[in-house]
Short mmCIF file of C-alpha atoms and ligand atoms in Angstrom, two decimals:
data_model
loop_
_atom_site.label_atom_id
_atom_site.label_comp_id
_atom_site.label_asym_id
_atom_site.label_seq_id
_atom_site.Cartn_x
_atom_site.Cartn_y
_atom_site.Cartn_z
CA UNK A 1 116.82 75.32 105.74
CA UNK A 2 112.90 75.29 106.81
CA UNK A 3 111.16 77.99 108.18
CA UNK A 4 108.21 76.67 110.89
CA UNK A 5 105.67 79.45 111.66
CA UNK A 6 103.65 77.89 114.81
CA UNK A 7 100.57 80.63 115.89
CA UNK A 8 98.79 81.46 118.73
CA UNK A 9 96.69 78.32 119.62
CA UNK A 10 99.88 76.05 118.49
CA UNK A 11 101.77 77.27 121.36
CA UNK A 12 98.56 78.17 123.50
CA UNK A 13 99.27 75.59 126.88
CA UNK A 14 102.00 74.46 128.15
CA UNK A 15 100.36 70.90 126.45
CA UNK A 16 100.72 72.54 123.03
CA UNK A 17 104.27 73.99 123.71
CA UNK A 18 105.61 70.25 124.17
CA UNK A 19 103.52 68.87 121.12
CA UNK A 20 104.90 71.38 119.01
CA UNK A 21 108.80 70.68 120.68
CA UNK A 22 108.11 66.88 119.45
CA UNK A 23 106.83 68.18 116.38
CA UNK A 24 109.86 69.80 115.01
CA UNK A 25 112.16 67.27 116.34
CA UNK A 26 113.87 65.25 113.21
CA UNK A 27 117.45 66.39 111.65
CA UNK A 28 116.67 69.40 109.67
CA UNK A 29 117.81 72.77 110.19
CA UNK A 30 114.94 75.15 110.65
CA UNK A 31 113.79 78.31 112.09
CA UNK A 32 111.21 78.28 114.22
CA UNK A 33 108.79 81.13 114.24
CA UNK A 34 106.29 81.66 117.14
CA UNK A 35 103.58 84.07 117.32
CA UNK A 36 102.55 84.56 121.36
CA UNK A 37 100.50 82.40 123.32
CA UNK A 38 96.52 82.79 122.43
CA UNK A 39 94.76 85.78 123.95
CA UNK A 40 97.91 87.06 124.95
CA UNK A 41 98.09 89.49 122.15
CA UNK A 42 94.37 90.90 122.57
CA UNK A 43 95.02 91.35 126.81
CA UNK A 44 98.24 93.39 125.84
CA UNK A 45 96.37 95.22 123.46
CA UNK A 46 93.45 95.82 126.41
CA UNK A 47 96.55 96.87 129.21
CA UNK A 48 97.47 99.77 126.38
CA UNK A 49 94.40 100.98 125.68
CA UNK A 50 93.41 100.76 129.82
CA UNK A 51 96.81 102.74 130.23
CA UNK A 52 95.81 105.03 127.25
CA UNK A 53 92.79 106.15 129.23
CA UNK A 54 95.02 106.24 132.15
CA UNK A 55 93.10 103.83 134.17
CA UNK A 56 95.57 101.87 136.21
CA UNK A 57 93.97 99.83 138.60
CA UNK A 58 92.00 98.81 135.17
CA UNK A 59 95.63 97.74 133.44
CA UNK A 60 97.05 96.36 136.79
CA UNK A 61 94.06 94.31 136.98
CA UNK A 62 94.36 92.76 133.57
CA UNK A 63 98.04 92.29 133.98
CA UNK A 64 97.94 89.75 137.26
CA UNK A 65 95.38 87.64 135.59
CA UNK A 66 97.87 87.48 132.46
CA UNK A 67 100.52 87.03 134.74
CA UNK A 68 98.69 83.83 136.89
CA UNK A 69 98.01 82.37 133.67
CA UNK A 70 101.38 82.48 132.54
CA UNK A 71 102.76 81.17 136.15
CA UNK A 72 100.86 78.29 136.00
CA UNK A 73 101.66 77.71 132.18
CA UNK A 74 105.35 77.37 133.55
CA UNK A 75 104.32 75.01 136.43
CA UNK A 76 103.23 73.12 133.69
CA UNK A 77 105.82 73.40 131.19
CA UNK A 78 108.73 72.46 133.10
CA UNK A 79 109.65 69.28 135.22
CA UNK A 80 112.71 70.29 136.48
CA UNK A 81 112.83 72.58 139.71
CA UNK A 82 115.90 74.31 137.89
CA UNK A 83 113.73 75.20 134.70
CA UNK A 84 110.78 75.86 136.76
CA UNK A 85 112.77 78.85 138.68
CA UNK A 86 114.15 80.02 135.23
CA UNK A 87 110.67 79.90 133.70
CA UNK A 88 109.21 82.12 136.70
CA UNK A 89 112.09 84.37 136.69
CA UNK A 90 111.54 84.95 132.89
CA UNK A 91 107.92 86.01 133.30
CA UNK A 92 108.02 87.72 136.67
CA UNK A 93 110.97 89.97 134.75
CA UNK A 94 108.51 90.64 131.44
CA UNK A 95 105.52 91.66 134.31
CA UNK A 96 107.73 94.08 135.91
CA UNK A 97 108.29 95.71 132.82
CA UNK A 98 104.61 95.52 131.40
CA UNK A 99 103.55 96.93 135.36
CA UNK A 100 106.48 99.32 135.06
CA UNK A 101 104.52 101.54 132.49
CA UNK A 102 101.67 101.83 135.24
CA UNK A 103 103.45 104.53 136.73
CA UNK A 104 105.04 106.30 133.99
CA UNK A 105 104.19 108.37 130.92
CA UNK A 106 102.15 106.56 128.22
CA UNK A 107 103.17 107.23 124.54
CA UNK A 108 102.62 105.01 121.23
CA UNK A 109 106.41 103.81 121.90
CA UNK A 110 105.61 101.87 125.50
CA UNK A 111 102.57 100.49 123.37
CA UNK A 112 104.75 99.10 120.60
CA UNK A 113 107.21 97.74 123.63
CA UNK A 114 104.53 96.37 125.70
CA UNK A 115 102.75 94.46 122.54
CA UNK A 116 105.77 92.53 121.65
CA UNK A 117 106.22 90.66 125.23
CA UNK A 118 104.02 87.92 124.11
CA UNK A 119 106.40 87.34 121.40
CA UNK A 120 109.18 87.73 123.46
CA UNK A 121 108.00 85.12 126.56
CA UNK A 122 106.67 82.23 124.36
CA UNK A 123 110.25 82.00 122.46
CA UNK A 124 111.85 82.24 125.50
CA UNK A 125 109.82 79.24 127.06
CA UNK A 126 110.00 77.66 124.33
CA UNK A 127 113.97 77.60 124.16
CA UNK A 128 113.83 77.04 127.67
CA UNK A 129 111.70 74.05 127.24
CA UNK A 130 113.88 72.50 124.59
CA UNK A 131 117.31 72.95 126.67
CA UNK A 132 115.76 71.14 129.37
CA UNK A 133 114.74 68.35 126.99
CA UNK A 134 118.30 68.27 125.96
CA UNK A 135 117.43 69.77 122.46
CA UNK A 136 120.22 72.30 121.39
CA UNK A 137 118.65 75.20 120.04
CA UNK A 138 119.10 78.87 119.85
CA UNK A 139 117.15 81.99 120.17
CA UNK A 140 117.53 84.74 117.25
CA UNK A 141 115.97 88.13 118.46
CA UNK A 142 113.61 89.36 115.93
CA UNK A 143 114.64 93.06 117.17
CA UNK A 144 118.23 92.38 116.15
CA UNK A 145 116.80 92.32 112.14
CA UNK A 146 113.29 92.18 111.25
CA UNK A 147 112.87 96.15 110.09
CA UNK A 148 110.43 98.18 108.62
CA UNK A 149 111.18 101.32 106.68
CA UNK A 150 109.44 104.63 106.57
CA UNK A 151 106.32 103.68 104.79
CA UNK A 152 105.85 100.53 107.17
CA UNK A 153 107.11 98.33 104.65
CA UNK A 154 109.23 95.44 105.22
CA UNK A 155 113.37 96.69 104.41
CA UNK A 156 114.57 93.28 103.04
CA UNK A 157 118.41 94.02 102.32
CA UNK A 158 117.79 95.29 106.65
CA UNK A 159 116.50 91.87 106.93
CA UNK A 160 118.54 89.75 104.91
CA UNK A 161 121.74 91.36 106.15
CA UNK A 162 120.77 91.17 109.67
CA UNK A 163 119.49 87.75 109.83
CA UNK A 164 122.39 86.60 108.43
CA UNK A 165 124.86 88.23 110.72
CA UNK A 166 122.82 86.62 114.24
CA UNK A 167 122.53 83.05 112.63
CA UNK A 168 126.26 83.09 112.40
CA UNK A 169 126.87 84.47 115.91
CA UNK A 170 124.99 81.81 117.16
CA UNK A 171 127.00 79.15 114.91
CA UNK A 172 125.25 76.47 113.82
CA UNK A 173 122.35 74.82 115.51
CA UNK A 174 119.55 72.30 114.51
CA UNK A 175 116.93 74.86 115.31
CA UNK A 176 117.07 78.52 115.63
CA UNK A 177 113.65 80.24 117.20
CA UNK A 178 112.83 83.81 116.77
CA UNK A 179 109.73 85.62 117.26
CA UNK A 180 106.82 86.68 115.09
CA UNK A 181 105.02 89.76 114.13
CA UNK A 182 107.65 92.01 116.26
CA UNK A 183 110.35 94.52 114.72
CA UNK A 184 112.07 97.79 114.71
CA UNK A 185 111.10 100.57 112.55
CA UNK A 186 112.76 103.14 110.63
CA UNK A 187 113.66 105.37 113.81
CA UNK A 188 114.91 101.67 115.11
CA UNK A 189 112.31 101.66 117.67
CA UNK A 190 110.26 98.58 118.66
CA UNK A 191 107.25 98.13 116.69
CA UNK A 192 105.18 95.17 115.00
CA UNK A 193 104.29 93.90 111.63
CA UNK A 194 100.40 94.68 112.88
CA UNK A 195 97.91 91.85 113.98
CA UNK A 196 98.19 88.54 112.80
CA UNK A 197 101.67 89.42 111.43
CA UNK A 198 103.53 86.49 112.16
CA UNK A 199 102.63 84.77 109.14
CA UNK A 200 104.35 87.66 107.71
CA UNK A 201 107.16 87.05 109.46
CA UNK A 202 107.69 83.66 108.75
CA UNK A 203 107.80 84.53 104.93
CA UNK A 204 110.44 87.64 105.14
CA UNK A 205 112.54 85.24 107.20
CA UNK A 206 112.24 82.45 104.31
CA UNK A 207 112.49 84.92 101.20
CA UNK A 208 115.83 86.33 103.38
CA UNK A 209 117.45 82.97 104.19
CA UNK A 210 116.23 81.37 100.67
CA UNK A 211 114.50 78.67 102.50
CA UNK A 212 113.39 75.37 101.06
CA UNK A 213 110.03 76.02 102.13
CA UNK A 214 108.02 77.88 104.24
CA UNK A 215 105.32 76.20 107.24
CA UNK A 216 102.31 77.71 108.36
CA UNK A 217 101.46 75.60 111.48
CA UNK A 218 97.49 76.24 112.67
CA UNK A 219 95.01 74.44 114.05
CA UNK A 220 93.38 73.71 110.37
CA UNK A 221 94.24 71.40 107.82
CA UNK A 222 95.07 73.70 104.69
CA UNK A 223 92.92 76.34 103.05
CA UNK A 224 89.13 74.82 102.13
CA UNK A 225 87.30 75.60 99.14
CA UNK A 226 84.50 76.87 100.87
CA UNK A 227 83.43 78.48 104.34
CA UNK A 228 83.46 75.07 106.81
CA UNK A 229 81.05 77.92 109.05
CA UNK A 230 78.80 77.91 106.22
CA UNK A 231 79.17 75.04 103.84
CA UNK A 232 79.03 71.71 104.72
CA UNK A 233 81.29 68.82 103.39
CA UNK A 234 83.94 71.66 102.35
CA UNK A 235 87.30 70.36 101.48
CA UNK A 236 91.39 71.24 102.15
CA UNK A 237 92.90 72.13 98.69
CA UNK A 238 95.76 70.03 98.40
CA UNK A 239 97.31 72.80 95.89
CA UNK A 240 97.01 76.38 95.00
CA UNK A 241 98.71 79.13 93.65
CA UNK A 242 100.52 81.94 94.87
CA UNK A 243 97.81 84.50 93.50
CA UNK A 244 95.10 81.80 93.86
CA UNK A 245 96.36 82.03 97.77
CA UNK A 246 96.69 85.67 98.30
CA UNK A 247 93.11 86.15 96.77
CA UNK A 248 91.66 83.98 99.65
CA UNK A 249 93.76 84.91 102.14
CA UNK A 250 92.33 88.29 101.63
CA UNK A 251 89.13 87.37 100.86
CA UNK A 252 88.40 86.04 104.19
CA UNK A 253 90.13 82.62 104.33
CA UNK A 254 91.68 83.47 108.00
CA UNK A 255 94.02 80.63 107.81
CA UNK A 256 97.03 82.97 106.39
CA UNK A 257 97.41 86.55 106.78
CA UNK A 258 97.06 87.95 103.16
CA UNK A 259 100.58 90.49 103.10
CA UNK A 260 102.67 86.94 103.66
CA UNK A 261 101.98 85.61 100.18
CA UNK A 262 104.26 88.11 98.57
CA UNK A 263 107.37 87.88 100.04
CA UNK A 264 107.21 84.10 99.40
CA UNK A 265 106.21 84.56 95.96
CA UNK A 266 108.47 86.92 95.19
CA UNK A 267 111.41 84.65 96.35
CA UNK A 268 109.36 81.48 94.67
CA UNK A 269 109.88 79.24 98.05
CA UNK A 270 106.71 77.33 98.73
CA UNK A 271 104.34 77.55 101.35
CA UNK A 272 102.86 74.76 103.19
CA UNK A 273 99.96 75.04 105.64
CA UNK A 274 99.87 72.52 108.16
CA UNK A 275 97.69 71.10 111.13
CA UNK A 276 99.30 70.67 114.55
CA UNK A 277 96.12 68.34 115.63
CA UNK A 278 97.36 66.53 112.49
CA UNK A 279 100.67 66.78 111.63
CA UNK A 280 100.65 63.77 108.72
CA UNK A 281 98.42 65.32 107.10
CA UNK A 282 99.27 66.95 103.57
CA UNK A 283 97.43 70.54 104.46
CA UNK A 284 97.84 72.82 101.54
CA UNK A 285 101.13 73.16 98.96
CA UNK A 286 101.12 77.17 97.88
CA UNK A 287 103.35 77.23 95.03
CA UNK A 288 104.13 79.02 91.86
CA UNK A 289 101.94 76.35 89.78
CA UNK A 290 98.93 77.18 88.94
CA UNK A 291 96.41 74.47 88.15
CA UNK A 292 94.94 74.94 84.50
CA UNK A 293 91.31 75.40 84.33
CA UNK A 294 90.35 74.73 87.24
CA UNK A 295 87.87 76.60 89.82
CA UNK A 296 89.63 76.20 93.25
CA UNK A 297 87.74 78.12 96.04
CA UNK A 298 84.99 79.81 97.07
CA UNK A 299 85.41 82.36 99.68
CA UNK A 300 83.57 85.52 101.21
CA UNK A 301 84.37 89.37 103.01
CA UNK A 302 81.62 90.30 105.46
CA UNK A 303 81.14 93.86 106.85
CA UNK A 304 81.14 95.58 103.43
CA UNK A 305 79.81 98.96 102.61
CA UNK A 306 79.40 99.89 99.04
CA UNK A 307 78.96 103.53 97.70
CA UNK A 308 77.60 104.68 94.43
CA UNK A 309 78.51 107.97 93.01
CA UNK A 310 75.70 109.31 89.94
CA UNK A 311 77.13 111.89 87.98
CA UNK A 312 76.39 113.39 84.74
CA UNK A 313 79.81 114.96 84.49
CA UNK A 314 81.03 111.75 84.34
CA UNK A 315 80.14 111.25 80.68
CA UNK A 316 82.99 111.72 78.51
CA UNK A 317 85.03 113.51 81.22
CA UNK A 318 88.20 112.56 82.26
CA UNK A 319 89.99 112.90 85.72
CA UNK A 320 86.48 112.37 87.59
CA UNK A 321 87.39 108.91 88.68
CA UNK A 322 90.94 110.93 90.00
CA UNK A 323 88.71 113.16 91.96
CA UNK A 324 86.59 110.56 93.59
CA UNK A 325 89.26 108.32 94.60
CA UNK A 326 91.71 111.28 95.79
CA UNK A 327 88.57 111.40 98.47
CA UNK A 328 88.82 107.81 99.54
CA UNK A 329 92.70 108.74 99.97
CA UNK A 330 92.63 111.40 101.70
CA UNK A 331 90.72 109.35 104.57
CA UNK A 332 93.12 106.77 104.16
CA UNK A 333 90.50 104.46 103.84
CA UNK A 334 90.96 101.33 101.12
CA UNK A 335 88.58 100.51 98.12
CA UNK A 336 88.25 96.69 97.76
CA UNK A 337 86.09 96.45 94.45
CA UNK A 338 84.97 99.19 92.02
CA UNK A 339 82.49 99.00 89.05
CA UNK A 340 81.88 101.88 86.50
CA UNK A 341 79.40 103.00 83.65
CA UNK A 342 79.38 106.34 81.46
CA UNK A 343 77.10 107.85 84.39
CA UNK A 344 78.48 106.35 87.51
CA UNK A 345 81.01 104.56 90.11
CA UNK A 346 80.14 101.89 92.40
CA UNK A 347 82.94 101.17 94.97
CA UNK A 348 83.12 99.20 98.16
CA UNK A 349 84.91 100.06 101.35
CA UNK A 350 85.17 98.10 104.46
CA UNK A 351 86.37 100.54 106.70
CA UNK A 352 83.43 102.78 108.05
CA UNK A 353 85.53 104.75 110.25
CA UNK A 354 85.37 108.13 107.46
CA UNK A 355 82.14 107.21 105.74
CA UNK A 356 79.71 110.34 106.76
CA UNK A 357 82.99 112.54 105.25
CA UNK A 358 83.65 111.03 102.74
CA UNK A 359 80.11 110.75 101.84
CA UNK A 360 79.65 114.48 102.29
CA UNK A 361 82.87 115.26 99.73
CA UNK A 362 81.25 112.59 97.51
CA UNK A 363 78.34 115.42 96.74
CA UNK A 364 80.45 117.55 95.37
CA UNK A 365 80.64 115.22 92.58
CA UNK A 366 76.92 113.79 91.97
CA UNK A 367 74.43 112.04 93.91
CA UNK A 368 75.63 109.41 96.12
CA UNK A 369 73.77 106.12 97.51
CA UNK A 370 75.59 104.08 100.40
CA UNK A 371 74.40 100.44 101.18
CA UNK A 372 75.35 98.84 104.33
CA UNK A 373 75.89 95.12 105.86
CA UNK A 374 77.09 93.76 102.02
CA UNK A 375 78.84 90.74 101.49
CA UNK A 376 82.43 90.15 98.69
CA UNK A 377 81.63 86.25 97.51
CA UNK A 378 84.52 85.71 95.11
CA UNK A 379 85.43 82.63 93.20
CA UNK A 380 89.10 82.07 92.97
CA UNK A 381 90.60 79.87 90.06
CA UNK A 382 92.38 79.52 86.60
CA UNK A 383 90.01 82.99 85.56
CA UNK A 384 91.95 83.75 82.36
CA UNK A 385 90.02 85.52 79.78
CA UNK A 386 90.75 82.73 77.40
CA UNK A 387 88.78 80.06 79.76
CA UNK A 388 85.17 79.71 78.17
CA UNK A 389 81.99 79.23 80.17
CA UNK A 390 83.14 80.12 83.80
CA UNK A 391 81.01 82.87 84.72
CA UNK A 392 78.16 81.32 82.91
CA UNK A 393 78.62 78.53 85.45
CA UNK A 394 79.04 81.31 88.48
CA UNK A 395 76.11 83.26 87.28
CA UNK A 396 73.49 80.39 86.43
CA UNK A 397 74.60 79.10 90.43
CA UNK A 398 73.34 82.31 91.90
CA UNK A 399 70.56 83.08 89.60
CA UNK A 400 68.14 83.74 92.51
CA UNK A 401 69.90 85.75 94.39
CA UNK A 402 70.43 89.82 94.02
CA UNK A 403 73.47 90.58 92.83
CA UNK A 404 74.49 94.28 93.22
CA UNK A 405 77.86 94.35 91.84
CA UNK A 406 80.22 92.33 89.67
CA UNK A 407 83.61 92.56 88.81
CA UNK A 408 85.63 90.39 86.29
CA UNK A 409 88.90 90.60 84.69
CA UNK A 410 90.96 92.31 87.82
CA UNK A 411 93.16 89.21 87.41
CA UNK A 412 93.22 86.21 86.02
CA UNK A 413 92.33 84.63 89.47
CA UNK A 414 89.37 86.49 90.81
CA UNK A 415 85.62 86.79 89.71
CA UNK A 416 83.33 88.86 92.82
CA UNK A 417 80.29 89.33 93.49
CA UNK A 418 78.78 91.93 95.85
CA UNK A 419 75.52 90.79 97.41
CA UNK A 420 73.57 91.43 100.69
CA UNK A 421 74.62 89.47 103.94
CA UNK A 422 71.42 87.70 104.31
CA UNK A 423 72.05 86.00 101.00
CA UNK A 424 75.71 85.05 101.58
CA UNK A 425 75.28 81.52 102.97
CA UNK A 426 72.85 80.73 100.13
CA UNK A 427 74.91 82.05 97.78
CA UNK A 428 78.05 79.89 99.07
CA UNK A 429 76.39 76.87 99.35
CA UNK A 430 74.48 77.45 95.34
CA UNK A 431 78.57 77.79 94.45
CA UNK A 432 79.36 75.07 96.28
CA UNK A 433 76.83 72.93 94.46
CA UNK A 434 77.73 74.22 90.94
CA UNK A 435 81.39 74.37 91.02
CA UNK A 436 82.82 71.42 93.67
CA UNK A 437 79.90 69.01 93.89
N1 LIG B 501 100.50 87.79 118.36
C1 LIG B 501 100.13 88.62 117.26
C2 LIG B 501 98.62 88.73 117.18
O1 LIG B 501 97.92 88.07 117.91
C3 LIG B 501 100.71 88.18 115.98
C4 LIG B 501 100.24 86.83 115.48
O2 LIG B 501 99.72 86.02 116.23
O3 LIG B 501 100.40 86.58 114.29
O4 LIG B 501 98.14 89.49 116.40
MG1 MG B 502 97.68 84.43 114.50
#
């Protein structure tokens, strides 16, 4: 069995809906994994926060427009005048509910509930759609097994278990459709896998079933190995890694959400991104081979902030790198890259939310320097200490530009640089040059 992750802009119209019905029509057994129709997501998030601030004319405001949209979607969809009343049933039922929070109390739990309709009405159309073309399929609720635990992390025996059971209540169909980035938690209450989580979906569902493979449907074809915004004449990577792929993902490649590498890699079932404007096309194979000696990709993190910490005590002392990072922890704010010497600590951050305390707690420790609006340019490829010459190569590219951080030997995969955001589309393009062209 496949699994077939299609996101936001794949299933965006009622056009798209119908290309991506034709699509996954052949004789394989799949799931089907949608994310909600584009913008949906970001207006559901804009109703919560409107009802968070208890403005409700604001919420009901944004909630007809969603609702038009999704009436004439359906007008669209459909042909039949039998599908067409089932289709505006189905949303005018999800709109009462949404609007039925306008007039009630407003906790974190209706927020969770009224983020996951988007999820919940594009499957539903989507099975709708396919029944009226005659296609048997059937709908498994993501509520009925994707989990999380108490620390937010994915419970896979949950998963497995549960996934199993509602395939085989259904019996057995050509395609099965469930929905993306929505679960339960560990109180068994509805929550989500966070933004962009369908990806993430896609791969617990194939690590739980053992799936063949795993298909990221966008509107790209396959991870580049540079910035198309920045760099011209960038190409799709016919082939990468596992770790080459979770390093870009992370690193700013926004064709995959970087927590849906593990799961897959873990299981060892490929991953395939795909284009939906081009479905022949090969798009990019993420396996578990890893292609000797070889750079592969070029990618960058904006919106970095990196923080120096100068501290005499430092110097032959242990624990003081304990101290500072118990700081960054207790503001539950990430480090992305750190660099130390005898006197000092260089880390980066790219949450600002806690900086002016964390800052402040810094002093304790030394003298502290922050520098805003910095840029993570990393090189992903075969990085293994044994490989001769490669940073040479990286370093001689961007010999003109400033380079105020470097760090090396994290993994085998991985070589960043931190340098100013004015410099970052020189910098890719010098990489470009050196390492691709
Ligand atoms: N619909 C969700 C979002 O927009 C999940 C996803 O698309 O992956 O964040
Ligand atoms: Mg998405």
């Amino acid at each position: 069995m496949r699994v077939l992750k299609f996101g936001g802009t794949s299933v965006g119209t009622a056009e798209r809906i119908k290309e991506v019905a034709n699509l996954i029509h052949d004789n394989q057994q799949k799931i089907v994994v949608l994310s909600a129709m584009a913008g949906t997501t970001n207006s559901l998030v804009e109703i919560t926060t409107q009802l968070y601030e208890k403005n409700h004319d604001g919420a009901n405001e944004i909630i007809t427009s969603l609702e038009a949209k999704y009436e004439k979607e359906v007008d669209e969809l459909f042909s039949s005048e039998d599908y067409k009343t089932r289709g505006h049933e189905l949303i005018k039922s999800h709109f009462e509910f949404i609007r039925s929070f306008t007039i009630d109390m407003f906790t974190v739990f209706e927020e969770k509930a009224i983020l996951a309709q988007g999820e919940l009405i594009s499957t539903a159309l989507f099975h709708f759609y396919l029944q009226e073309q005659g296609k048997q399929s059937a709908l498994l609720p993501a509520l009925d097994f994707m989990r999380i635990d108490k620390n937010n992390e994915p419970d896979s025996e949950h998963i497995q278990t549960h996934l199993k059971r509602c395939i085989e209540e259904q019996g057995d169909h050509a395609t099965y459709i469930t929905q993306g980035y929505i679960c339960r938690n560990a109180f068994g209450e509805i929550d989500n896998l966070q933004r962009g989580g369908s990806d993430y979906s896609a791969s617990l569902i194939g690590a739980a079933i053992g799936a063949d493979e795993i298909q990221i449907w966008t509107d790209i074809d396959g991870m580049h190995n540079n910035d198309p915004r920045y760099v011209e004449n960038t190409q799709s990577l016919s082939e990468l890694s596992f770790d080459e792929a979770a390093e870009l993902a992370y690193f700013g490649a926004k064709i995959l959400h970087p927590t849906s590498v593990l799961p897959a890699k873990l299981a060892n079932i490929p991953v395939r991104l795909l284009n939906t404007m081009e479905p022949k096309a090969a798009g990019t194979l993420i396996s578990s081979k890893q292609h000797k000696e070889r750079m592969a990709a070029v990618a960058a993190k904006d919106g970095i902030t990196a923080i120096k910490i100068k501290s005499g005590r430092m110097l032959l002392a242990y624990g003081f790198l304990r101290k500072v990072f118990e700081i960054f922890e207790s503001y539950k704010t990430p480090i992305d890259m750190i660099t130390t010497s005898e006197v000092g600590v260089s880390v980066t951050i790219d949450d600002n939310s806690h900086l002016d305390e964390i800052v402040n707690d810094l002093k304790k420790y030394g003298t502290v320097e922050v520098d805003h609006d910095q840029v993570i340019v990393c090189v992903v490829g075969d990085l293994v200490a044994d490989n001769k010459g490669y940073a040479n190569t990286i370093f001689d590219a961007v010999k003109d530009i400033p380079i105020r951080m470097i760090s090396y030997g994290g993994s085998n995969y991985n070589l960043s640089l931190l340098i100013s955001a004015n410099d970052k589309k020189k910098a890719l393009n010098l990489l470009s040059d050196k390492l691709f062209n």
